[in-house]
Amino acid sequence: MSSRSKQQEEARAKREADEKNRQHSDKRRQRLWLLGGTALVAVVVVVALVLVSSGGKSGGGDSSKIQGATDIEAMLKGVPQQGQALGETTAAVTLVEYADLQCPFCKEFADNVLPHLVQDYVRAGKLRIVLEPLTFIGPDSERAARMSLASGQQGKLWNYSELFYRNQGEEKTGYADDAFLRSIGKAIPGLDYNKAMASMGDASITKALAGAAAEAQRAGFNSTPSFEIGLTGKAAKPLSISKLEPDQFSAEIDKLLGGK
Amino acid sequence: MSDSLLGRVIAGVATLGVAVAGYLVYVHYAGIAPVCTTGGCEKVQASAYAELLGIPVALLGLVGYIAILGSLAVRGESGRMIGAGLALIGFGFSAYLTYLELFKINAICQWCVGSAVLMTLLLILTWWRAIRA
C-alpha cells in the first residue's frame, strides 16, 4: 500500500514537474515569438527611417529648377557692387564674410541675415559687405566660388552667390557642374553667363581665391561663415556671433556707426 | 544581476543618452558649433543628413532615449519588449548614421559616436533583460 501510494505520489510529482516545464517552455517560446515580432517591427522602422533619410538627396540643385531668382533680384536691385563688395564705397562700416558656397550655415546667413542687413544698412549707404569665398569643403566650392568671382567682374557676384545659396545642393555630391553653374547664371538678369563661365579660370580669380584663403588664415578662421567688421578703411576685427540672426550683426554695426 | 539593478543600469545609460542628444539638439537650434575634438562635428551637424523630414536627427535620438527611459516604467513583458524594440530601432539608425559619417559626410562627430556607443549598450542591456526574464 505504502509502496503504491509512493508510486502515485511520484507520478503526480512527475506530472506536475512536466506541466511546469511545459508551461515554462511555452512561456519561453511565446516570449521568443514576441521578441522576434518586436525585432521585425524595429527592423521595418529602421528601414523606413533610412529610406526617408536617403530619399531626395540625389545631389540637389536641379539645373532646370532654379528658385528664388526674383527674390534675389529684388533684394539687390539698385545696390552698387564692385567685385567682391556690395554697397557704397563710402559706407562707414565694412563687414567681411568668409564663406564657402557649399556650406549650409553660410546659406543660413544668406537666407536669414543678409536680406535684413541689405535692407537696413546697405541700402542706407551705411554698410558695405565683402565676400571672401573659401573653398575648403571640396571641388564644388571652388567651382562655385570661381563662377561667383567671374560674375563679380560684371558687378553681379552677390546676385550669383545668393542665388547659388537658394539652390544649394548637398555637400560634396558634385552637383555644381557646368550645367548647374550655367543655369544659375542664366537666371540672373543682365549677367553674360557664357562670358562668366569662360572667365572662371582667370589668373585674377585664382589670385582672389588665394587671397581669401590667406586672409582667413591670418584671421585664424577655421569654420564658415566667419566675419570681420570694422570702420571702412580701418583695421577690421573678428566678429564673434553665437547665432546667425540679424540682431547679432546689427548690434555691432550700430555700435560702430555710433548714431551716424 | 537582478532585474531591478539591470533596469537601473539601463536608466543610467539612457540618461547619458538624453544628455548627449539634448546637447546636440541645443546646438542645432542655437545655430552654434558643438564643442568638438574630432573636428568634424560641425560638418556632420550641418550636413543634409542632420535632419529627417525637417526634424533634427538629434531630436529623434533624444525622443528615443526618453522613450527607452519611459519603457522602464511599464511593468512586465510589454515594458521589456517596448524597451528592446526601441533600442533596436535606435541601434539600427545609429549604425546607418555612423555609416553616413564614415562614407558619405567623411567627418566624424564625437557626440554622434558617443550616442552610437550608448545605443549599442542599450541594445545589449534591453535584449538581455527581455530574453532572460
mmCIF file of N, CA and C in Angstrom, chain A residues 163-244:
data_model
loop_
_atom_site.group_PDB
_atom_site.id
_atom_site.type_symbol
_atom_site.label_atom_id
_atom_site.label_comp_id
_atom_site.label_asym_id
_atom_site.label_seq_id
_atom_site.Cartn_x
_atom_site.Cartn_y
_atom_site.Cartn_z
ATOM 1 N N LEU A 163 21.945 83.568 -55.249
ATOM 2 C CA LEU A 163 21.078 82.632 -55.977
ATOM 3 C C LEU A 163 21.619 81.202 -55.859
ATOM 4 N N PHE A 164 22.938 81.104 -55.764
ATOM 5 C CA PHE A 164 23.548 79.779 -55.564
ATOM 6 C C PHE A 164 23.083 79.205 -54.219
ATOM 7 N N TYR A 165 23.137 80.027 -53.170
ATOM 8 C CA TYR A 165 22.694 79.552 -51.847
ATOM 9 C C TYR A 165 21.240 79.085 -51.891
ATOM 10 N N ARG A 166 20.408 79.851 -52.587
ATOM 11 C CA ARG A 166 18.987 79.488 -52.665
ATOM 12 C C ARG A 166 18.800 78.100 -53.279
ATOM 13 N N ASN A 167 19.760 77.705 -54.113
ATOM 14 C CA ASN A 167 19.621 76.437 -54.835
ATOM 15 C C ASN A 167 20.715 75.442 -54.427
ATOM 16 N N GLN A 168 21.288 75.716 -53.252
ATOM 17 C CA GLN A 168 22.392 74.880 -52.780
ATOM 18 C C GLN A 168 21.982 73.403 -52.711
ATOM 19 N N GLY A 169 22.873 72.537 -53.168
ATOM 20 C CA GLY A 169 22.611 71.099 -53.109
ATOM 21 C C GLY A 169 23.349 70.481 -51.934
ATOM 22 N N GLU A 170 23.407 69.177 -51.930
ATOM 23 C CA GLU A 170 24.085 68.503 -50.830
ATOM 24 C C GLU A 170 25.595 68.581 -51.010
ATOM 25 N N GLU A 171 26.268 68.806 -49.898
ATOM 26 C CA GLU A 171 27.730 68.957 -49.943
ATOM 27 C C GLU A 171 28.409 67.773 -50.636
ATOM 28 N N LYS A 172 29.451 68.078 -51.354
ATOM 29 C CA LYS A 172 30.347 67.069 -51.937
ATOM 30 C C LYS A 172 29.654 66.030 -52.804
ATOM 31 N N THR A 173 28.633 66.441 -53.539
ATOM 32 C CA THR A 173 27.986 65.467 -54.414
ATOM 33 C C THR A 173 28.288 65.781 -55.868
ATOM 34 N N GLY A 174 29.069 66.814 -56.095
ATOM 35 C CA GLY A 174 29.431 67.154 -57.469
ATOM 36 C C GLY A 174 28.306 67.805 -58.243
ATOM 37 N N TYR A 175 27.322 68.368 -57.504
ATOM 38 C CA TYR A 175 26.165 68.940 -58.217
ATOM 39 C C TYR A 175 26.495 70.224 -58.957
ATOM 40 N N ALA A 176 27.564 70.921 -58.489
ATOM 41 C CA ALA A 176 27.883 72.207 -59.123
ATOM 42 C C ALA A 176 28.684 71.988 -60.403
ATOM 43 N N ASP A 177 28.073 71.279 -61.323
ATOM 44 C CA ASP A 177 28.754 71.042 -62.608
ATOM 45 C C ASP A 177 28.482 72.229 -63.542
ATOM 46 N N ASP A 178 29.038 72.165 -64.735
ATOM 47 C CA ASP A 178 28.886 73.287 -65.672
ATOM 48 C C ASP A 178 27.413 73.627 -65.906
ATOM 49 N N ALA A 179 26.590 72.583 -66.079
ATOM 50 C CA ALA A 179 25.173 72.818 -66.380
ATOM 51 C C ALA A 179 24.502 73.565 -65.238
ATOM 52 N N PHE A 180 24.828 73.167 -64.008
ATOM 53 C CA PHE A 180 24.226 73.806 -62.840
ATOM 54 C C PHE A 180 24.697 75.254 -62.722
ATOM 55 N N LEU A 181 26.021 75.451 -62.830
ATOM 56 C CA LEU A 181 26.567 76.809 -62.708
ATOM 57 C C LEU A 181 25.962 77.722 -63.782
ATOM 58 N N ARG A 182 25.826 77.158 -64.985
ATOM 59 C CA ARG A 182 25.274 77.957 -66.092
ATOM 60 C C ARG A 182 23.803 78.289 -65.818
ATOM 61 N N SER A 183 23.066 77.312 -65.293
ATOM 62 C CA SER A 183 21.627 77.553 -65.081
ATOM 63 C C SER A 183 21.404 78.615 -64.017
ATOM 64 N N ILE A 184 22.306 78.687 -63.025
ATOM 65 C CA ILE A 184 22.200 79.760 -62.024
ATOM 66 C C ILE A 184 22.455 81.098 -62.731
ATOM 67 N N GLY A 185 23.532 81.117 -63.518
ATOM 68 C CA GLY A 185 23.906 82.349 -64.222
ATOM 69 C C GLY A 185 22.803 82.829 -65.164
ATOM 70 N N LYS A 186 22.192 81.860 -65.821
ATOM 71 C CA LYS A 186 21.131 82.156 -66.796
ATOM 72 C C LYS A 186 19.943 82.847 -66.131
ATOM 73 N N ALA A 187 19.729 82.526 -64.841
ATOM 74 C CA ALA A 187 18.568 83.078 -64.129
ATOM 75 C C ALA A 187 18.834 84.490 -63.595
ATOM 76 N N ILE A 188 20.060 85.006 -63.821
ATOM 77 C CA ILE A 188 20.379 86.350 -63.308
ATOM 78 C C ILE A 188 20.286 87.368 -64.441
ATOM 79 N N PRO A 189 19.311 88.278 -64.365
ATOM 80 C CA PRO A 189 19.151 89.264 -65.433
ATOM 81 C C PRO A 189 20.415 90.126 -65.568
ATOM 82 N N GLY A 190 20.845 90.310 -66.794
ATOM 83 C CA GLY A 190 21.985 91.205 -67.030
ATOM 84 C C GLY A 190 23.343 90.549 -66.916
ATOM 85 N N LEU A 191 23.368 89.266 -66.544
ATOM 86 C CA LEU A 191 24.675 88.594 -66.448
ATOM 87 C C LEU A 191 24.961 87.854 -67.759
ATOM 88 N N ASP A 192 26.141 88.138 -68.330
ATOM 89 C CA ASP A 192 26.571 87.372 -69.505
ATOM 90 C C ASP A 192 27.208 86.083 -68.968
ATOM 91 N N TYR A 193 26.360 85.084 -68.787
ATOM 92 C CA TYR A 193 26.830 83.879 -68.095
ATOM 93 C C TYR A 193 27.863 83.096 -68.887
ATOM 94 N N ASN A 194 27.773 83.163 -70.223
ATOM 95 C CA ASN A 194 28.780 82.454 -71.018
ATOM 96 C C ASN A 194 30.152 83.082 -70.819
ATOM 97 N N LYS A 195 30.139 84.413 -70.755
ATOM 98 C CA LYS A 195 31.393 85.128 -70.544
ATOM 99 C C LYS A 195 31.942 84.796 -69.150
ATOM 100 N N ALA A 196 31.044 84.771 -68.173
ATOM 101 C CA ALA A 196 31.465 84.458 -66.799
ATOM 102 C C ALA A 196 32.038 83.040 -66.729
ATOM 103 N N MET A 197 31.355 82.093 -67.387
ATOM 104 C CA MET A 197 31.835 80.696 -67.391
ATOM 105 C C MET A 197 33.243 80.631 -67.984
ATOM 106 N N ALA A 198 33.447 81.428 -69.048
ATOM 107 C CA ALA A 198 34.741 81.396 -69.734
ATOM 108 C C ALA A 198 35.846 82.036 -68.887
ATOM 109 N N SER A 199 35.446 82.860 -67.926
ATOM 110 C CA SER A 199 36.461 83.569 -67.113
ATOM 111 C C SER A 199 36.807 82.844 -65.819
ATOM 112 N N MET A 200 36.145 81.708 -65.569
ATOM 113 C CA MET A 200 36.324 81.030 -64.277
ATOM 114 C C MET A 200 37.783 80.688 -63.972
ATOM 115 N N GLY A 201 38.551 80.432 -65.024
ATOM 116 C CA GLY A 201 39.948 80.035 -64.804
ATOM 117 C C GLY A 201 40.931 81.199 -64.823
ATOM 118 N N ASP A 202 40.427 82.424 -64.893
ATOM 119 C CA ASP A 202 41.319 83.592 -64.967
ATOM 120 C C ASP A 202 42.315 83.627 -63.810
ATOM 121 N N ALA A 203 43.500 84.117 -64.133
ATOM 122 C CA ALA A 203 44.544 84.222 -63.099
ATOM 123 C C ALA A 203 44.093 85.149 -61.972
ATOM 124 N N SER A 204 43.336 86.205 -62.334
ATOM 125 C CA SER A 204 42.895 87.151 -61.301
ATOM 126 C C SER A 204 41.962 86.457 -60.302
ATOM 127 N N ILE A 205 41.188 85.489 -60.794
ATOM 128 C CA ILE A 205 40.269 84.752 -59.915
ATOM 129 C C ILE A 205 41.051 83.800 -59.011
ATOM 130 N N THR A 206 42.028 83.131 -59.583
ATOM 131 C CA THR A 206 42.892 82.245 -58.784
ATOM 132 C C THR A 206 43.546 83.066 -57.670
ATOM 133 N N LYS A 207 43.974 84.278 -58.026
ATOM 134 C CA LYS A 207 44.637 85.156 -57.061
ATOM 135 C C LYS A 207 43.653 85.588 -55.959
ATOM 136 N N ALA A 208 42.416 85.879 -56.377
ATOM 137 C CA ALA A 208 41.409 86.298 -55.380
ATOM 138 C C ALA A 208 41.119 85.169 -54.395
ATOM 139 N N LEU A 209 41.051 83.928 -54.906
ATOM 140 C CA LEU A 209 40.793 82.776 -54.028
ATOM 141 C C LEU A 209 41.947 82.575 -53.052
ATOM 142 N N ALA A 210 43.164 82.685 -53.581
ATOM 143 C CA ALA A 210 44.335 82.518 -52.713
ATOM 144 C C ALA A 210 44.349 83.632 -51.658
ATOM 145 N N GLY A 211 43.954 84.830 -52.082
ATOM 146 C CA GLY A 211 43.910 85.971 -51.161
ATOM 147 C C GLY A 211 42.903 85.731 -50.044
ATOM 148 N N ALA A 212 41.731 85.214 -50.413
ATOM 149 C CA ALA A 212 40.687 84.948 -49.409
ATOM 150 C C ALA A 212 41.176 83.910 -48.404
ATOM 151 N N ALA A 213 41.828 82.846 -48.923
ATOM 152 C CA ALA A 213 42.323 81.785 -48.035
ATOM 153 C C ALA A 213 43.397 82.341 -47.099
ATOM 154 N N ALA A 214 44.263 83.191 -47.637
ATOM 155 C CA ALA A 214 45.334 83.766 -46.821
ATOM 156 C C ALA A 214 44.756 84.682 -45.738
ATOM 157 N N GLU A 215 43.760 85.470 -46.118
ATOM 158 C CA GLU A 215 43.125 86.381 -45.154
ATOM 159 C C GLU A 215 42.447 85.594 -44.036
ATOM 160 N N ALA A 216 41.771 84.501 -44.412
ATOM 161 C CA ALA A 216 41.079 83.670 -43.410
ATOM 162 C C ALA A 216 42.100 83.067 -42.454
ATOM 163 N N GLN A 217 43.232 82.652 -43.017
ATOM 164 C CA GLN A 217 44.277 82.045 -42.195
ATOM 165 C C GLN A 217 44.866 83.098 -41.242
ATOM 166 N N ARG A 218 45.090 84.290 -41.766
ATOM 167 C CA ARG A 218 45.632 85.375 -40.942
ATOM 168 C C ARG A 218 44.703 85.649 -39.748
ATOM 169 N N ALA A 219 43.383 85.641 -40.062
ATOM 170 C CA ALA A 219 42.415 85.940 -39.006
ATOM 171 C C ALA A 219 42.189 84.745 -38.072
ATOM 172 N N GLY A 220 42.750 83.592 -38.442
ATOM 173 C CA GLY A 220 42.603 82.398 -37.597
ATOM 174 C C GLY A 220 41.246 81.733 -37.727
ATOM 175 N N PHE A 221 40.569 81.965 -38.857
ATOM 176 C CA PHE A 221 39.251 81.351 -39.045
ATOM 177 C C PHE A 221 39.406 79.919 -39.538
ATOM 178 N N ASN A 222 38.662 78.999 -38.908
ATOM 179 C CA ASN A 222 38.706 77.622 -39.413
ATOM 180 C C ASN A 222 37.315 77.053 -39.640
ATOM 181 N N SER A 223 36.322 77.924 -39.625
ATOM 182 C CA SER A 223 34.986 77.444 -39.978
ATOM 183 C C SER A 223 34.259 78.557 -40.728
ATOM 184 N N THR A 224 33.211 78.183 -41.422
ATOM 185 C CA THR A 224 32.458 79.187 -42.173
ATOM 186 C C THR A 224 30.991 79.153 -41.735
ATOM 187 N N PRO A 225 30.269 80.267 -41.779
ATOM 188 C CA PRO A 225 30.801 81.580 -42.134
ATOM 189 C C PRO A 225 31.523 82.218 -40.951
ATOM 190 N N SER A 226 32.588 82.972 -41.256
ATOM 191 C CA SER A 226 33.268 83.765 -40.231
ATOM 192 C C SER A 226 33.233 85.204 -40.706
ATOM 193 N N PHE A 227 33.315 86.121 -39.744
ATOM 194 C CA PHE A 227 33.136 87.531 -40.107
ATOM 195 C C PHE A 227 34.178 88.424 -39.462
ATOM 196 N N GLU A 228 34.508 89.490 -40.184
ATOM 197 C CA GLU A 228 35.313 90.566 -39.611
ATOM 198 C C GLU A 228 34.527 91.845 -39.836
ATOM 199 N N ILE A 229 34.667 92.756 -38.903
ATOM 200 C CA ILE A 229 33.923 94.003 -39.050
ATOM 201 C C ILE A 229 34.769 95.168 -38.550
ATOM 202 N N GLY A 230 34.581 96.310 -39.157
ATOM 203 C CA GLY A 230 35.317 97.493 -38.706
ATOM 204 C C GLY A 230 34.883 98.713 -39.505
ATOM 205 N N LEU A 231 35.433 99.871 -39.138
ATOM 206 C CA LEU A 231 35.148 101.080 -39.909
ATOM 207 C C LEU A 231 35.866 100.941 -41.246
ATOM 208 N N THR A 232 35.220 101.357 -42.314
ATOM 209 C CA THR A 232 35.796 101.203 -43.649
ATOM 210 C C THR A 232 37.158 101.900 -43.718
ATOM 211 N N GLY A 233 38.134 101.144 -44.220
ATOM 212 C CA GLY A 233 39.472 101.712 -44.355
ATOM 213 C C GLY A 233 40.328 101.528 -43.121
ATOM 214 N N LYS A 234 39.700 101.126 -42.018
ATOM 215 C CA LYS A 234 40.467 100.862 -40.788
ATOM 216 C C LYS A 234 40.576 99.342 -40.593
ATOM 217 N N ALA A 235 41.433 98.951 -39.647
ATOM 218 C CA ALA A 235 41.605 97.517 -39.398
ATOM 219 C C ALA A 235 40.297 96.904 -38.876
ATOM 220 N N ALA A 236 39.948 95.758 -39.470
ATOM 221 C CA ALA A 236 38.722 95.069 -39.030
ATOM 222 C C ALA A 236 39.081 94.047 -37.961
ATOM 223 N N LYS A 237 38.105 93.777 -37.087
ATOM 224 C CA LYS A 237 38.360 92.740 -36.070
ATOM 225 C C LYS A 237 37.325 91.621 -36.220
ATOM 226 N N PRO A 238 37.702 90.405 -35.794
ATOM 227 C CA PRO A 238 36.751 89.296 -35.934
ATOM 228 C C PRO A 238 35.452 89.583 -35.179
ATOM 229 N N LEU A 239 34.353 89.241 -35.793
ATOM 230 C CA LEU A 239 33.045 89.429 -35.156
ATOM 231 C C LEU A 239 32.588 88.065 -34.665
ATOM 232 N N SER A 240 32.492 87.942 -33.348
ATOM 233 C CA SER A 240 32.077 86.636 -32.852
ATOM 234 C C SER A 240 30.568 86.656 -32.613
ATOM 235 N N ILE A 241 29.906 85.669 -33.165
ATOM 236 C CA ILE A 241 28.453 85.606 -33.048
ATOM 237 C C ILE A 241 28.052 84.252 -32.486
ATOM 238 N N SER A 242 26.971 84.239 -31.718
ATOM 239 C CA SER A 242 26.543 82.954 -31.174
ATOM 240 C C SER A 242 25.382 82.377 -31.986
ATOM 241 N N LYS A 243 24.710 83.258 -32.733
ATOM 242 C CA LYS A 243 23.607 82.771 -33.567
ATOM 243 C C LYS A 243 23.627 83.525 -34.888
ATOM 244 N N LEU A 244 23.163 82.863 -35.939
ATOM 245 C CA LEU A 244 23.089 83.541 -37.236
ATOM 246 C C LEU A 244 21.763 84.291 -37.321
#
